[in-house]
Coordinates of C-alpha atoms and ligand atoms in Angstrom, one line a residue:
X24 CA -14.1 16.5 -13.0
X25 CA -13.4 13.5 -11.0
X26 CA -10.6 13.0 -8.4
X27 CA -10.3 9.2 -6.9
X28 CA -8.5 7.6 -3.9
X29 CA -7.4 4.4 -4.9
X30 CA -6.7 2.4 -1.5
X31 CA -6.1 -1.2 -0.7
X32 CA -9.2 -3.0 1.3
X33 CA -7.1 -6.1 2.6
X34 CA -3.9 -6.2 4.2
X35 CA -1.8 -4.7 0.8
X36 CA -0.5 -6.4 -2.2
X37 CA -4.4 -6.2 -3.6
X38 CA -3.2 -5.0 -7.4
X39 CA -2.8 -1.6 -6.1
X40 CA -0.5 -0.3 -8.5
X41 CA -1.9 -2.2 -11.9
X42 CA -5.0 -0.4 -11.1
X43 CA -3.3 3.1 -10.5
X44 CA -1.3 2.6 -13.8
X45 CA -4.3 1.8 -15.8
X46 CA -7.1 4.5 -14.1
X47 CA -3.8 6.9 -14.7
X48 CA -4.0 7.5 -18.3
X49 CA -7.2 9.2 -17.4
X50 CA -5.7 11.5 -14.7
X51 CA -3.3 14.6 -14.5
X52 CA -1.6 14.0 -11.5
X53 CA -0.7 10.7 -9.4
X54 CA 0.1 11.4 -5.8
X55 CA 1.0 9.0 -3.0
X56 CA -0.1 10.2 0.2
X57 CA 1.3 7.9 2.8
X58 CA 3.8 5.1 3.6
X59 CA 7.0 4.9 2.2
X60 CA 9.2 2.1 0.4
X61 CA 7.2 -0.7 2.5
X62 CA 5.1 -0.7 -0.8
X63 CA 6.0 -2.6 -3.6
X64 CA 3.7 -1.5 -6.1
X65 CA 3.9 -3.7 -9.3
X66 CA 2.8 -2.6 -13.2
X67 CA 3.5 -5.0 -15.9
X68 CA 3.2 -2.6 -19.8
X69 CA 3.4 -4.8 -23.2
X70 CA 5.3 -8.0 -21.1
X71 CA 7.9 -5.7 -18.9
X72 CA 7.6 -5.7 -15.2
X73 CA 8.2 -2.3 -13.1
X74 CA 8.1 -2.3 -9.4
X75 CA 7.6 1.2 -7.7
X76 CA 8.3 1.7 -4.0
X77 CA 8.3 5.3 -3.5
X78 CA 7.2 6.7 -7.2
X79 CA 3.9 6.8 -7.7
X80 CA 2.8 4.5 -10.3
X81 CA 1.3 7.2 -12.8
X82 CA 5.1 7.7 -13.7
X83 CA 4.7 5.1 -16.9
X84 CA 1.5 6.7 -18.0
X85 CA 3.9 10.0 -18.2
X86 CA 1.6 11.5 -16.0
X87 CA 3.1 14.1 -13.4
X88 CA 3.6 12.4 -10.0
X89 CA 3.7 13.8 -6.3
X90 CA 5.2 12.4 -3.4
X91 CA 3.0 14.0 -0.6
X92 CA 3.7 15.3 2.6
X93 CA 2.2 12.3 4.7
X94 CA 4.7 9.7 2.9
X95 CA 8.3 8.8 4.6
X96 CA 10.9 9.0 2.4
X97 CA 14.1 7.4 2.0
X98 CA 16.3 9.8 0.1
X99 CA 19.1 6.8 -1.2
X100 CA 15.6 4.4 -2.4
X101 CA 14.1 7.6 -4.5
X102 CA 17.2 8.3 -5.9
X103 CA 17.8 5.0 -7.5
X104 CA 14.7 4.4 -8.0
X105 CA 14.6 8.0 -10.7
X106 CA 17.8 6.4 -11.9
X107 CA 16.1 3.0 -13.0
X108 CA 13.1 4.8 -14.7
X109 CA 15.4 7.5 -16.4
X110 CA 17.4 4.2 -17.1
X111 CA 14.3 2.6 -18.6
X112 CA 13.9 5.5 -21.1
X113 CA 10.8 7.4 -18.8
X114 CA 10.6 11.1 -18.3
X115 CA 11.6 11.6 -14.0
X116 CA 12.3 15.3 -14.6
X117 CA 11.4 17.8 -12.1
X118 CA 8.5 18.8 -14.3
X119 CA 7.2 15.1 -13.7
X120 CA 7.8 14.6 -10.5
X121 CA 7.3 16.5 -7.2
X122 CA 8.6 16.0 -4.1
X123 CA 6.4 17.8 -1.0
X124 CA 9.0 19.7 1.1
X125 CA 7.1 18.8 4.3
X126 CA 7.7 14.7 3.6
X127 CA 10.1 13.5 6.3
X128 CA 13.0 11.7 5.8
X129 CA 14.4 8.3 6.3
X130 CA 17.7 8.1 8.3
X131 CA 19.8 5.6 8.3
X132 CA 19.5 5.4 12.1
X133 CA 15.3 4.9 11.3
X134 CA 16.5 1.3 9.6
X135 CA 18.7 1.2 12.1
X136 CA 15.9 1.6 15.0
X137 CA 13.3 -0.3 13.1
X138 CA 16.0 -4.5 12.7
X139 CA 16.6 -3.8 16.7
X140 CA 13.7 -3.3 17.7
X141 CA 12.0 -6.2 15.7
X142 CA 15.1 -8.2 17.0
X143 CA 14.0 -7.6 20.7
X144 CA 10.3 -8.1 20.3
X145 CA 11.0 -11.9 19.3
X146 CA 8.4 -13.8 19.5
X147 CA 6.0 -10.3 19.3
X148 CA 7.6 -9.1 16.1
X149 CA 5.2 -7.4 14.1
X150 CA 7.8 -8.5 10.8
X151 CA 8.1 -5.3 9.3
X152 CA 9.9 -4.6 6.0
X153 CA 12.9 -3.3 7.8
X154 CA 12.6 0.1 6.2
X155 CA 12.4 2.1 8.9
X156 CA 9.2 3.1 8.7
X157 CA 8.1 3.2 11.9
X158 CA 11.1 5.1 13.5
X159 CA 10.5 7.5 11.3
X160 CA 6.8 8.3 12.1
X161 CA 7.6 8.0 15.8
X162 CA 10.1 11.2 15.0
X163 CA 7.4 12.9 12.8
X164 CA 5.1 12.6 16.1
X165 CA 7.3 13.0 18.2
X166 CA 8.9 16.4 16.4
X167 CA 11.9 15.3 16.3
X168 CA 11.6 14.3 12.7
X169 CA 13.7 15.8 9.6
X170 CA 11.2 17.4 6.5
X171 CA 12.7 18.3 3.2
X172 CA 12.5 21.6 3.9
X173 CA 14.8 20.8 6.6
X174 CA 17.1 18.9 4.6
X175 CA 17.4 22.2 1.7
X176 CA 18.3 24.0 4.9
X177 CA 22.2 22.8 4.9
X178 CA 23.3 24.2 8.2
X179 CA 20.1 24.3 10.0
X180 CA 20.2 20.3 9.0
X181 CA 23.8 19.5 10.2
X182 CA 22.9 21.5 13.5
X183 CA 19.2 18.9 13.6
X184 CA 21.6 15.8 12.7
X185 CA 23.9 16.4 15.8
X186 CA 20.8 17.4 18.2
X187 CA 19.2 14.2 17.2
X188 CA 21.9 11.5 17.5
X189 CA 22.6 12.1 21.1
X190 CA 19.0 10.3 21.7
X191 CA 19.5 8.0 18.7
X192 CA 23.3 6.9 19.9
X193 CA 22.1 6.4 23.5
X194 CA 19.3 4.0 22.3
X195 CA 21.3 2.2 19.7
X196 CA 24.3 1.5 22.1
X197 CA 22.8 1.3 25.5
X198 CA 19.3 -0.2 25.1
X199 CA 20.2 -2.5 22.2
X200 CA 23.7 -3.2 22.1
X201 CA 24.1 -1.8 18.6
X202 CA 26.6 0.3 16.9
X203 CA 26.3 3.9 16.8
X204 CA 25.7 6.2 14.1
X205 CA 28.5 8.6 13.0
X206 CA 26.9 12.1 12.3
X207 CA 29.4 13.1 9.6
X208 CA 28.7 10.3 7.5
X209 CA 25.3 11.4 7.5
X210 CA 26.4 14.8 7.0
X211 CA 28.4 13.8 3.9
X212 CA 25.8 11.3 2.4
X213 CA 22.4 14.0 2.8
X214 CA 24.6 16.7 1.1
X215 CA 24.5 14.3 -2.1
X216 CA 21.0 13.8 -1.4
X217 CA 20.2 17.7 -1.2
X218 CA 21.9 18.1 -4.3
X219 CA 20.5 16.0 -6.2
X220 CA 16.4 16.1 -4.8
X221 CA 16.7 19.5 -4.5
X222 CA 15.3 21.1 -7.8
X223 CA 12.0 18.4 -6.9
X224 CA 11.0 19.7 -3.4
X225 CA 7.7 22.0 -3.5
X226 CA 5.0 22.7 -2.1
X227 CA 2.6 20.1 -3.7
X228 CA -0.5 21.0 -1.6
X229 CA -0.4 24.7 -3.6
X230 CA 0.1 23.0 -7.3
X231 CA -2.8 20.4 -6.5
X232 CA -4.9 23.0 -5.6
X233 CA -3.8 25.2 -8.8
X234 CA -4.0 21.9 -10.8
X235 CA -7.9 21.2 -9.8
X236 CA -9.2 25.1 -10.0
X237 CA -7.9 24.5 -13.4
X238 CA -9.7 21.2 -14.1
X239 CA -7.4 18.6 -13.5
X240 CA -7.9 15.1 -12.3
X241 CA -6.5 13.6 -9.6
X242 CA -5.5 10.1 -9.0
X243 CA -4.7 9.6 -5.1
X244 CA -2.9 6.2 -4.9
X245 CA -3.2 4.5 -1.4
X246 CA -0.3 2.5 -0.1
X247 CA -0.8 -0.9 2.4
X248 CA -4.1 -1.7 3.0
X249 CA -7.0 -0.7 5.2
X250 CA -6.5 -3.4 8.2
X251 CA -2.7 -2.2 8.1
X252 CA -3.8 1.0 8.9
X253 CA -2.6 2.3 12.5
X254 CA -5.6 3.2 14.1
X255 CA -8.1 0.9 12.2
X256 CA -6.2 -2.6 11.0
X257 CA -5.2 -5.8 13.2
X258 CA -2.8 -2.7 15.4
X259 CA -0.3 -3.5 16.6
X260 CA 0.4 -5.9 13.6
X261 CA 0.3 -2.3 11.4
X262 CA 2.0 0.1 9.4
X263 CA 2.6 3.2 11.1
X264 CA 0.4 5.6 9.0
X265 CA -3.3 5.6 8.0
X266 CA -3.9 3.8 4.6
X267 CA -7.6 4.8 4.3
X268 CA -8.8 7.2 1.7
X269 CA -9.6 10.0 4.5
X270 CA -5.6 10.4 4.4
X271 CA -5.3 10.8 1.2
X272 CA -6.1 15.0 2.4
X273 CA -4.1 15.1 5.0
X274 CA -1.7 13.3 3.5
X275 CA -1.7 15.7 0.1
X276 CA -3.1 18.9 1.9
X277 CA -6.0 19.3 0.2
X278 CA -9.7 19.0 1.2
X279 CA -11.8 16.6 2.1
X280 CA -14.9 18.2 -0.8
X281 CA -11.9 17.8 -3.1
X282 CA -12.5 13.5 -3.4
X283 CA -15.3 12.3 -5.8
X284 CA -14.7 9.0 -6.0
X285 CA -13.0 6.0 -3.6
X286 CA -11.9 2.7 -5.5
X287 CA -10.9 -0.5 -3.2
X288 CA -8.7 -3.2 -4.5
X289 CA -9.9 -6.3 -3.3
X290 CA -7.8 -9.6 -4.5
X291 CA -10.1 -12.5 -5.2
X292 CA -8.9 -14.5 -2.4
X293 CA -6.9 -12.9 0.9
X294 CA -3.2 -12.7 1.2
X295 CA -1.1 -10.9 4.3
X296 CA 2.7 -10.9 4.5
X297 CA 4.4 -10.4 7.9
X298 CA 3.0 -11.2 11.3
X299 CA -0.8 -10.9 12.9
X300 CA -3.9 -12.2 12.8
X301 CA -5.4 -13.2 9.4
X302 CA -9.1 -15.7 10.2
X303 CA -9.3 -17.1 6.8
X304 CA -5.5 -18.0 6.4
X305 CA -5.8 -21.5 4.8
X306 CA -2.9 -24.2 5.8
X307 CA -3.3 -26.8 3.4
X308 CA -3.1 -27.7 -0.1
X309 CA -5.6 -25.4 -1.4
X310 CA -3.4 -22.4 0.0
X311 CA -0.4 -23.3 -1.2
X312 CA -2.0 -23.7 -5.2
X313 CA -2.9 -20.3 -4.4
X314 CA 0.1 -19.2 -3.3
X315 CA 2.1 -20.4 -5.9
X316 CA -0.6 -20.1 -8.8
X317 CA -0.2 -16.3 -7.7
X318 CA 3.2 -15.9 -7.2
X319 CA 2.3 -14.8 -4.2
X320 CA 5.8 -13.6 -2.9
X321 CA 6.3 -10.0 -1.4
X322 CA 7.6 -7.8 -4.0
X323 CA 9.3 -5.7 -1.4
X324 CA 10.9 -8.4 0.6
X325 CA 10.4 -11.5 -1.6
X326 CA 8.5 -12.9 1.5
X327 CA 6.1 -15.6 1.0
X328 CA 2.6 -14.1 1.1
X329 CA -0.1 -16.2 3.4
X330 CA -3.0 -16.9 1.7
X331 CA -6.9 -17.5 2.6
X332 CA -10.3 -17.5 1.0
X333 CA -11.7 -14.1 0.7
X334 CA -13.3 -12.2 3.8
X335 CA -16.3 -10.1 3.8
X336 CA -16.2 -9.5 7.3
X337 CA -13.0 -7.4 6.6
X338 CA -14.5 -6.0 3.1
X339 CA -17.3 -4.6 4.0
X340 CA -15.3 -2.8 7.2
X341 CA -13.3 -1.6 3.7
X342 CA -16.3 -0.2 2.3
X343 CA -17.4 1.6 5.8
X344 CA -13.9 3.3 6.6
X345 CA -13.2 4.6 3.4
X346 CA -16.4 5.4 1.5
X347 CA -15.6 3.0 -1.3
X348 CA -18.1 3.7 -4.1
X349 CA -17.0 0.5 -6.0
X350 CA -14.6 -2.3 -5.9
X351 CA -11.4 -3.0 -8.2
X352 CA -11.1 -7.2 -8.0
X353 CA -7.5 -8.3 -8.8
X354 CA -6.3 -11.3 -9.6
X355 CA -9.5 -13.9 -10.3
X356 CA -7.6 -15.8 -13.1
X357 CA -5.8 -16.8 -9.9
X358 CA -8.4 -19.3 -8.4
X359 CA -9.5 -20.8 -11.9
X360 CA -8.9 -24.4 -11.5
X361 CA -10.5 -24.8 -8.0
X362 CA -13.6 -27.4 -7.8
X363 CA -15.1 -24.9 -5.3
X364 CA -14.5 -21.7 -3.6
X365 CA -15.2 -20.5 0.1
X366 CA -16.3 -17.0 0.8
X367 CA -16.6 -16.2 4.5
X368 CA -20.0 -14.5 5.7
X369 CA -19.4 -13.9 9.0
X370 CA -17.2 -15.1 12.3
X371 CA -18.3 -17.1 15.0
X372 CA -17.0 -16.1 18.6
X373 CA -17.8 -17.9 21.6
X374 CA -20.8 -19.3 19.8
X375 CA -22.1 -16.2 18.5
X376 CA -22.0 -14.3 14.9
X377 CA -20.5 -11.4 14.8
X378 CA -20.6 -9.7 11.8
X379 CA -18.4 -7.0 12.4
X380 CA -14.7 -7.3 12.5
X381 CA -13.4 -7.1 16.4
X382 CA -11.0 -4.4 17.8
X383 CA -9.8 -6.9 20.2
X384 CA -6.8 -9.4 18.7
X385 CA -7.9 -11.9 21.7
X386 CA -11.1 -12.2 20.7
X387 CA -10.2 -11.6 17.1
X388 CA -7.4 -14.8 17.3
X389 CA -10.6 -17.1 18.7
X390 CA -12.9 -16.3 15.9
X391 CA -13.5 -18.8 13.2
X392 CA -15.1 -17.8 10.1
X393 CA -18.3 -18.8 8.6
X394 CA -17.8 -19.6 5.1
X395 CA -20.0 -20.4 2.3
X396 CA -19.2 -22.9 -0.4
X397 CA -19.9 -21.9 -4.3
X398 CA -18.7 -23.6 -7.4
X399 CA -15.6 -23.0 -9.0
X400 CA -14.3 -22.8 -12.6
X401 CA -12.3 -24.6 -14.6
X402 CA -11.8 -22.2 -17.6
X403 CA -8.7 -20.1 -17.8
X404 CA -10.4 -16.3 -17.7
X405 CA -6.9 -14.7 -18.5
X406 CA -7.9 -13.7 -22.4
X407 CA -12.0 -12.7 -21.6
X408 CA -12.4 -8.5 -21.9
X409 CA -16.1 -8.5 -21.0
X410 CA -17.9 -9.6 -18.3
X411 CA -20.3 -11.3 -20.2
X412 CA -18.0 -13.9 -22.0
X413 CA -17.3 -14.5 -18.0
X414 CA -18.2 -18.5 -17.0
X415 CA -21.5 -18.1 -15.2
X416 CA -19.9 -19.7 -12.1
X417 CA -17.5 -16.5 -11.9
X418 CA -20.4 -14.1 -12.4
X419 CA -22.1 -15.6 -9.6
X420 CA -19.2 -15.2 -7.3
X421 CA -18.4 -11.4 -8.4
X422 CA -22.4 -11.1 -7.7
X423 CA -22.2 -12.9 -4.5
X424 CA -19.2 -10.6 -3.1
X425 CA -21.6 -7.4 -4.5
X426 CA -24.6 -8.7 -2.6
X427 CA -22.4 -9.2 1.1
X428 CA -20.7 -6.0 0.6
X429 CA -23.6 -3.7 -0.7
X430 CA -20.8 -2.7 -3.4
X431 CA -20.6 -2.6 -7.0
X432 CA -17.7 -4.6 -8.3
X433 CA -16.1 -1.7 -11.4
X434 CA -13.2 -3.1 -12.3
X435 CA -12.0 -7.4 -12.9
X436 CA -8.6 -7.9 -13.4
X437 CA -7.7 -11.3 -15.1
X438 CA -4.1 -10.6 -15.3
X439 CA -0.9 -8.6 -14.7
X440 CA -1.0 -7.1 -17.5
X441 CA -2.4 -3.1 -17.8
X442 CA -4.7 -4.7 -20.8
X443 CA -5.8 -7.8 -18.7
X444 CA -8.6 -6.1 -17.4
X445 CA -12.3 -5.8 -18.1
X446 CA -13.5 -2.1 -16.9
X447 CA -17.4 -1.8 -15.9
X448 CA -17.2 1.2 -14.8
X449 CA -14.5 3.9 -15.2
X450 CA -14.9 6.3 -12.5
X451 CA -12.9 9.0 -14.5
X452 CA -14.8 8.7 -18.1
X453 CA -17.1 10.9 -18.8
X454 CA -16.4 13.2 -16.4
Ligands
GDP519 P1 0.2 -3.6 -4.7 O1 1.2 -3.5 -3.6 O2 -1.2 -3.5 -4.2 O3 0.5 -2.7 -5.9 O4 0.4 -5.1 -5.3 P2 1.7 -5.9 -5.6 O5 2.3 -5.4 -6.8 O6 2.6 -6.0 -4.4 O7 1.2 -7.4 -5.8 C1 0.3 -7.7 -6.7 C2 0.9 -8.8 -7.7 O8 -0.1 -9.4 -8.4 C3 1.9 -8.2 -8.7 O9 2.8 -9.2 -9.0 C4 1.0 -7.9 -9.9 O10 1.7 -7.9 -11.1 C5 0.1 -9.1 -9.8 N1 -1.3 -8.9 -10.4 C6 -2.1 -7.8 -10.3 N2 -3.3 -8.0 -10.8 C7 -3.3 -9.3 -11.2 C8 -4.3 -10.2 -11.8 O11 -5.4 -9.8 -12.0 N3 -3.9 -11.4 -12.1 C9 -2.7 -11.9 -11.8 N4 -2.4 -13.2 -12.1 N5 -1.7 -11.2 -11.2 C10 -2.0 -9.9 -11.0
IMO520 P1 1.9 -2.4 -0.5 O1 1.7 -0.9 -0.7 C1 1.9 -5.7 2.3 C2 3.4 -4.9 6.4 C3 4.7 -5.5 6.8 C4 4.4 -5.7 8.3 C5 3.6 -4.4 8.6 C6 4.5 -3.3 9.2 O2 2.9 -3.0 -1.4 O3 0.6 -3.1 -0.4 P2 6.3 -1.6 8.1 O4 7.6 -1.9 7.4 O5 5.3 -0.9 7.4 O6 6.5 -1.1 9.5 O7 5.6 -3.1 8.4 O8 3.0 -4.0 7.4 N1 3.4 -4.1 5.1 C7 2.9 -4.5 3.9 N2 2.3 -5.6 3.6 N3 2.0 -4.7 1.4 C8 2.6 -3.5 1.8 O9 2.6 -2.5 0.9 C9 3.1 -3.4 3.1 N4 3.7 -2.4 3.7 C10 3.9 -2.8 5.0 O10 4.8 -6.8 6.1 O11 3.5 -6.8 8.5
MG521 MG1 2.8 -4.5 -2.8

């Protein structure tokens, strides 16, 4: 039996959800273990495009999907977000899809929080999707945060919505010059919410468990992107959860023996959307191809992704904080076209080489990246299903990324598509 943690190596927007889509048919379960609808998780089946932000995307494979207790939910997004895929002829029953009851809320006053406070970091702002994400994980850690189980509690969660909004009125009016929030509105709007999310909520870390004793497999699928994670990406230009696969426990509540696999989505090239520091971020010509030859917009906030060549440096820190055991590469079809391609080895700072990506966002902002040049292709690789009938100058460059990162490259994708793929390895067959 094999259970995989799908994560992004980059800072997100790697492929994440065509992979999970595909690898799904092979699974039981789907469960998302962190983040909430900052993702924008994109599966294209026979032509039609479906965008996920807080379902996971096993939900078109009809696979059961879980909403685990480390994501941030917010109740208004999930709810129309069931009513487009019920829309869309897909089974969103309770049967295939759990909620965990310890998963915390998003408020309105979390969105609220999260446009002020980018509004008075100016120049500093970190550009976040405006979700409320943050706010919301500063209330989990703080304990002032509001769980399902809270929510299915009616009284206790009127009595937690007035006890709250004191703190959350002061900060809005006084410190930011906003409007306050008015607690029966919330009242009335979360009692809809209960009703309706109700018959989901459960505890998912019990039917995991049940599901794998009995020989299930489990498809874990990561949100962001490992140097978007809070304590190991470009912080403070984060999200405010870990994205690397070690969360997928805590963020599931299972164990750590439980994991048998780790898959990394690496794009071909680099892309970050949002502020922070990003060293092989090209500014010319060859970056905007890239960025329109990808349609490289957000598919959250229809933001214009930055684009760059693709790093190692940050790759193999990929491979190192999350165990990878291969790599998923999206999106090479992409730089077909281009007389030559850069991959970056290495950075230099203050003369030196460091081969290891820095901590420090001073010394991270000064360091250029060593690159080395390879040929490009000219063929369009959108219609080849084996890596053989790949143009020799593309093998090379899948073997080159191999050789820097010490990691097998399982799975090429070549296009949108769930069939535009060429699968080397399948981490789930056979098992
Ligand atoms: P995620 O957040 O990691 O799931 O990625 P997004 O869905 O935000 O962004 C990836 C985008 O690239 C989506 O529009 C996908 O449909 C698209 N995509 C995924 N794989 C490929 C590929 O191999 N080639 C091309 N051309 N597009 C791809
Ligand atoms: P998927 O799962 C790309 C970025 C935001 C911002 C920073 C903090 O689709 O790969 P937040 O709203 O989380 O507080 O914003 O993180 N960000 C993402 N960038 N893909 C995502 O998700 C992202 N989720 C958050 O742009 O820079
Ligand atoms: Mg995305």
């Amino acid at each position: 039996m094999a259970n995989i943690v799908i994560v992004g190596t980059q800072w997100g927007d790697e492929g994440k959800g065509k992979i999970v889509d595909l690898l799904a048919e092979y699974a039981d379960i789907v469960v998302r273990f962190q983040g909430g609808n900052n993702a924008g998780h994109t599966m294209v089946v026979d032509g039609e495009q479906f965008i996920s932000h807080l379902v996971p995307s096993g939900i078109l494979q009809g696979k059961t999907c879980v909403i685990g207790n480390g994501m941030v939910v917010d109740p208004e997004v999930l709810i129309s977000e069931i009513d487009y895929l019920i829309e869309k002829g897909i089974d969103v029953s309770p049967e295939k899809l759990k909620i965990s009851e310890k998963a915390h809320l998003i408020m309105p006053y979390h969105k609220r929080l999260d446009a002020a406070r980018e509004e008075a970091r100016q120049k500093q702002r970190i550009g976040t999707t405006g979700r409320g994400i943050g706010p919301c994980y500063e209330d989990k850690a703080s304990r002032r945060g509001i769980r399902f189980v809270d929510l299915l509690d009616a009284k206790g969660f009127d009595e937690k919505i007035k006890s709250v909004s004191e703190e959350k009125n002061f900060l809005l009016t006084q410190l930011y010059s906003s409007e306050g929030i008015s607690i029966d509105e919330i009242i009335a709007a979360y009692a809809e919410y209960r009703a309706r999310l109700a018959p989901y909520v459960s505890n998912i870390s019990l039917f995991i468990d049940k599901g794998v004793r009995a020989g299930w497999q489990v498809l874990f699928e990561g949100a962001q992107g490992t140097h978007l994670d809070i304590d190991h990406g470009t912080y403070p230009y984060v999200t405010s959860s870990n994205t690397v696969s070690g969360n997928a426990c805590c963020g599931s509540g299972i164990g750590p023996k439980r994991i048998t696999g780790v898959t990394g989505i690496a794009k071909a090239y680099t892309t970050r959307v949002g502020q922070g520091p990003f060293p092989t971020e090209l500014f010319d010509e060859t970056g905007d191809q890239i960025q329109k030859k990808g349609a490289e917009f957000g598919a959250t906030t229809g933001r214009k992704r930055r684009c760059g060549w693709i790093d190692t440096v940050i790759l193999r820190n990929a491979v190192r904080l999350n165990s990878l055991t291969g790599f998923a590469m999206t999106k090479l079809d992409v730089l077909g076209g281009l007389e030559e391609l850069k991959i970056c080895t290495a950075y230099t700072y203050e003369g030196n080489e460091l081969l290891e990506f820095p901590a420090d966002l001073n010394v991270l902002s000064q360091c250029e990246p060593v690159y080395e040049t390879v040929p490009g292709w000219s063929e369009d690789i959108s219609s080849i299903r084996s890596h053989e009938d790949l143009p020799e100058n593309t093998k090379s460059y899948l073997k080159r990324i191999e050789a820097l990162t010490e990691t097998p490259i399982d799975i090429i994708s070549v296009g949108p598509g769930r069939d535009e793929t060429i699968v080397m390895k399948n981490s789930f067959a056979g098992s």
